[in-house]
Structures are given as structure tokens and as C-alpha cells.
């Protein structure tokens, strides 16, 4: 089964999510929302100063991104409630703007038709955070989750190993 993903925010993290998805046959990016012009989005995807040139074809046609021959809807909507994710069958939204970091604000993606939302930064409320290698086994199907921060993703797995084997005193 292919998971259809929408990306809200096509900055550094949004583009990394996009590139990672291109390496998997079970994930399809079907929509991107950002206030950037589609031509600039295509340029930023093609040429990355850290990751190099995109390994594939990228073009803009009729306001859509065409990546490796696949058409991706592009929108420039400020309010996630108006994104109509259901029109393109989005299962999961990668919330990468850094703005909608609470359950209340991220839930607008659910209202717009997405089934689940992953915040790409730490939540600003009690939205659960999961880190692979630390507490990912605690995930119970919540519809809105946070992937925590990059610092947490670096340190938590190591801290878990140390704590499990030796203990950490607060």
C-alpha cells in the first residue's frame, strides 16, 4: 500500500522529506503547500547546497511540479484548514512550516481531509513526541504526533542506551 503524503512548508525540512520519500516505493508525495513560487520550489529542489543535485527530473507545468514524470499539486495557502488534502487523497501531512506546532493548529490538516499529521519540529503543547530508537514503540496510532527536535533525535537514542544499561541520575 502506498502512503500518500502532503508537505506543508517546502523549506529545508520539507525538501528533505521530499527527497527521502523519493527513495521509497511505498511513499508518494501528492501535494506541496508553500508560499514560494512553484518555479522557485523546483529550483530549490533541483539544486541543494548540502545534498547536491536532485537525482531525477523536476519541472513546472501549469502550476504543478512534475517530478520524475509524476504530477504534484502545488498550493500557496496560509490556513491549513483550506488545503483540501482529501482532493488528492493525502494520508499523512508532514507539517514543516514550524508554525503549526500544537494539536489545535495542526488539527486543521485533519479538518482539510488528511488522516494523520507529523510535526517536523517539537510540539508546543502536549502533542506526543516520538523518536526512533528511543520511544517509537510507544506510538499507539495517534493522528497528530511530533518527530521532536533534531537535537532530541541525536541525543535520545544514545541517552536511552546509557540509561537502560547504566542509569542516568537527574
PDB file of C-alpha atoms in Angstrom, residues 59-138:
ATOM      1  CA  UNK A  59       9.848  20.772 -13.979  1.00  0.00           C
ATOM      2  CA  UNK A  60       6.866  23.073 -13.556  1.00  0.00           C
ATOM      3  CA  UNK A  61       3.827  22.710 -15.778  1.00  0.00           C
ATOM      4  CA  UNK A  62       0.523  24.527 -15.372  1.00  0.00           C
ATOM      5  CA  UNK A  63       1.375  25.448 -11.769  1.00  0.00           C
ATOM      6  CA  UNK A  64       2.194  21.857 -10.773  1.00  0.00           C
ATOM      7  CA  UNK A  65       5.550  20.306 -10.015  1.00  0.00           C
ATOM      8  CA  UNK A  66       6.326  17.379 -12.281  1.00  0.00           C
ATOM      9  CA  UNK A  67       8.945  15.194 -10.597  1.00  0.00           C
ATOM     10  CA  UNK A  68      10.162  12.089 -12.380  1.00  0.00           C
ATOM     11  CA  UNK A  69       7.049  12.300 -14.539  1.00  0.00           C
ATOM     12  CA  UNK A  70       4.619  12.471 -11.599  1.00  0.00           C
ATOM     13  CA  UNK A  71       2.316  15.471 -11.194  1.00  0.00           C
ATOM     14  CA  UNK A  72       2.301  17.064  -7.725  1.00  0.00           C
ATOM     15  CA  UNK A  73      -0.302  19.632  -6.719  1.00  0.00           C
ATOM     16  CA  UNK A  74       1.208  22.935  -5.556  1.00  0.00           C
ATOM     17  CA  UNK A  75      -0.746  25.411  -3.438  1.00  0.00           C
ATOM     18  CA  UNK A  76       0.072  28.630  -1.593  1.00  0.00           C
ATOM     19  CA  UNK A  77      -2.462  28.634   1.253  1.00  0.00           C
ATOM     20  CA  UNK A  78      -1.759  30.290   4.613  1.00  0.00           C
ATOM     21  CA  UNK A  79      -4.526  28.455   6.516  1.00  0.00           C
ATOM     22  CA  UNK A  80      -4.148  24.649   6.612  1.00  0.00           C
ATOM     23  CA  UNK A  81      -7.922  24.267   7.047  1.00  0.00           C
ATOM     24  CA  UNK A  82      -8.296  25.382   3.412  1.00  0.00           C
ATOM     25  CA  UNK A  83      -5.843  22.907   1.865  1.00  0.00           C
ATOM     26  CA  UNK A  84      -8.372  20.271   0.709  1.00  0.00           C
ATOM     27  CA  UNK A  85      -5.967  17.393   1.274  1.00  0.00           C
ATOM     28  CA  UNK A  86      -8.839  14.985   0.643  1.00  0.00           C
ATOM     29  CA  UNK A  87      -8.997  16.068  -3.023  1.00  0.00           C
ATOM     30  CA  UNK A  88      -5.620  14.413  -3.628  1.00  0.00           C
ATOM     31  CA  UNK A  89      -6.054  11.571  -1.130  1.00  0.00           C
ATOM     32  CA  UNK A  90      -3.449  12.668   1.422  1.00  0.00           C
ATOM     33  CA  UNK A  91      -2.948  10.101   4.180  1.00  0.00           C
ATOM     34  CA  UNK A  92      -0.218  11.938   6.109  1.00  0.00           C
ATOM     35  CA  UNK A  93       0.829  15.588   6.190  1.00  0.00           C
ATOM     36  CA  UNK A  94       4.411  16.482   7.004  1.00  0.00           C
ATOM     37  CA  UNK A  95       3.904  19.801   8.810  1.00  0.00           C
ATOM     38  CA  UNK A  96       7.232  21.501   8.073  1.00  0.00           C
ATOM     39  CA  UNK A  97       6.456  25.209   8.377  1.00  0.00           C
ATOM     40  CA  UNK A  98       7.499  25.484  12.012  1.00  0.00           C
ATOM     41  CA  UNK A  99       4.269  27.398  12.649  1.00  0.00           C
ATOM     42  CA  UNK A 100       1.513  24.840  13.335  1.00  0.00           C
ATOM     43  CA  UNK A 101       3.081  23.065  16.316  1.00  0.00           C
ATOM     44  CA  UNK A 102       0.089  22.463  18.580  1.00  0.00           C
ATOM     45  CA  UNK A 103      -2.686  19.911  18.341  1.00  0.00           C
ATOM     46  CA  UNK A 104      -5.192  22.724  17.778  1.00  0.00           C
ATOM     47  CA  UNK A 105      -3.353  24.290  14.836  1.00  0.00           C
ATOM     48  CA  UNK A 106      -2.132  21.012  13.300  1.00  0.00           C
ATOM     49  CA  UNK A 107      -5.655  19.589  13.509  1.00  0.00           C
ATOM     50  CA  UNK A 108      -6.612  21.968  10.690  1.00  0.00           C
ATOM     51  CA  UNK A 109      -4.885  19.496   8.359  1.00  0.00           C
ATOM     52  CA  UNK A 110      -7.250  16.775   9.631  1.00  0.00           C
ATOM     53  CA  UNK A 111     -10.195  19.127   9.052  1.00  0.00           C
ATOM     54  CA  UNK A 112      -8.908  19.597   5.487  1.00  0.00           C
ATOM     55  CA  UNK A 113      -9.016  15.834   4.865  1.00  0.00           C
ATOM     56  CA  UNK A 114      -5.654  14.393   5.950  1.00  0.00           C
ATOM     57  CA  UNK A 115      -5.773  11.292   8.138  1.00  0.00           C
ATOM     58  CA  UNK A 116      -2.595  11.977  10.141  1.00  0.00           C
ATOM     59  CA  UNK A 117      -0.084  14.764  10.753  1.00  0.00           C
ATOM     60  CA  UNK A 118       3.598  14.544  11.650  1.00  0.00           C
ATOM     61  CA  UNK A 119       5.081  17.741  13.059  1.00  0.00           C
ATOM     62  CA  UNK A 120       8.689  18.011  11.896  1.00  0.00           C
ATOM     63  CA  UNK A 121       9.634  20.071  14.956  1.00  0.00           C
ATOM     64  CA  UNK A 122       8.948  19.811  18.673  1.00  0.00           C
ATOM     65  CA  UNK A 123       5.336  20.452  19.664  1.00  0.00           C
ATOM     66  CA  UNK A 124       4.455  23.475  21.760  1.00  0.00           C
ATOM     67  CA  UNK A 125       1.793  21.628  23.773  1.00  0.00           C
ATOM     68  CA  UNK A 126       1.227  18.061  24.926  1.00  0.00           C
ATOM     69  CA  UNK A 127       1.207  16.561  21.416  1.00  0.00           C
ATOM     70  CA  UNK A 128       3.157  13.306  21.805  1.00  0.00           C
ATOM     71  CA  UNK A 129       6.734  13.240  20.518  1.00  0.00           C
ATOM     72  CA  UNK A 130       8.328  10.065  19.185  1.00  0.00           C
ATOM     73  CA  UNK A 131      11.966   9.349  18.436  1.00  0.00           C
ATOM     74  CA  UNK A 132      13.079   6.246  16.542  1.00  0.00           C
ATOM     75  CA  UNK A 133      15.393   4.269  18.810  1.00  0.00           C
ATOM     76  CA  UNK A 134      14.094   5.883  21.989  1.00  0.00           C
ATOM     77  CA  UNK A 135      10.317   5.689  22.422  1.00  0.00           C
ATOM     78  CA  UNK A 136       8.910   4.826  18.999  1.00  0.00           C
ATOM     79  CA  UNK A 137       7.451   1.623  20.460  1.00  0.00           C
ATOM     80  CA  UNK A 138       5.025   3.792  22.486  1.00  0.00           C
TER      81      UNK A 138
END
